Amino acid sequence: AAGIPVKERVKVSQNWRHGRCRRETVLKWKCKQVASSSSSFLMPWMELDGEYLYLSQAENIQAYHLCAEGTGLQHHPQAIFSGHQEDVCRFVLVNSHIVSGGGDGSIVLHKIHGSYSVKFSAHEQEVNCVDFQGGLIVSGSRDRTAKVWSLSAGRVGQCLHTVQTEDRVWSIAISPLLSSFVTGTACCGHISPLRIWDLESGQLLTCLGTDFHRGAGVLDVFYETPSLLLSCGYDTYIRYWDIRTSTRKCVREWEEPHDSALYCIRSDKNHMIASGSSYYGVVRLWDKRQTRCLQSFHLSSPTSSPVYCLRFSTTHLYAALASALHVLDFTAS
């Protein structure tokens, strides 16, 4: 919000609250149709970093320059980061480094400004999720393990811990205190889909919640603070956890009104949450102080696509679907 005049900030805030925005499809790509592939659709992931939007498309991550005025971004990528043999499943952008996990079971580390990159074989099956903080990478895989990797000099790509999760790992995040990490799993082989592990020892610290139904897998997790955590997934709920208060029960929960799985979640670390649904490209905005959703936007009617990833700035929300990137511009009058 820095540099935006107060009057403009008030207008933008009201636009978010009332759902007033200009919608634009800024990038389109073809869905893959490969009979032998386990996935016939691209499942794009993205990160925002100042003037750039980073978007995974198939086995590459592309950096697009955001236009200074309006919703758009330049249609030709400024940089392309490659290294995977199969699709990038997820990646993170931290301190000018991109760390990605791919369908080929490998992890690739790129330095954004420069040619430095490292690739190492990490898992026996696809790496569904990664996070990177404080010189450590955590990764989760379809092979039912989560692993902690060193990036310190002379030990790059060395596995420090292997955690047996008994379940496919869909999401992972390192705590801001760098002392632990959370895994979101499929909730098929193990009754608790949300577990917190010690980063130094790899030991289980705690399970979050009780009485999850089989298949209530957690597809995305997001730390707001070391003790406040958001989760969402197949059971259609957004849950807000305060680890200081209770590990057995979340402090708040919001149910997706159309009974859709929730693929992704983000918050402004204040009152607003944005979620992406599994059908018709539905993005919802939530106010933590209210029980019902504030606004919803349908981005992919009549064909149905999940919102695989969403990110937002003060003025714009970006949503990546199976074949297009959509932008909501809340500076519109």
mmCIF file of C-alpha atoms in Angstrom, residues 56 59 99 111 149 152 179 184 225 245 283 303 326 331:
data_model
loop_
_atom_site.group_PDB
_atom_site.id
_atom_site.type_symbol
_atom_site.label_atom_id
_atom_site.label_comp_id
_atom_site.label_asym_id
_atom_site.label_seq_id
_atom_site.Cartn_x
_atom_site.Cartn_y
_atom_site.Cartn_z
ATOM 1 C CA SER A 56 4.941 -22.660 -13.802
ATOM 2 C CA GLU A 59 8.353 -28.294 -16.919
ATOM 3 C CA VAL A 99 13.060 -23.875 -5.368
ATOM 4 C CA LYS A 111 19.249 -18.186 -8.413
ATOM 5 C CA TRP A 149 17.402 -30.962 2.789
ATOM 6 C CA SER A 152 24.642 -25.084 3.319
ATOM 7 C CA SER A 179 11.955 -24.528 14.235
ATOM 8 C CA GLY A 184 -0.816 -31.522 4.809
ATOM 9 C CA THR A 225 2.656 -16.048 12.197
ATOM 10 C CA THR A 245 -4.716 -22.017 22.133
ATOM 11 C CA VAL A 283 -12.439 -17.463 -6.145
ATOM 12 C CA THR A 303 -15.989 -25.150 -18.769
ATOM 13 C CA HIS A 326 -6.960 -14.402 -14.781
ATOM 14 C CA THR A 331 -8.417 -0.148 -8.788
#
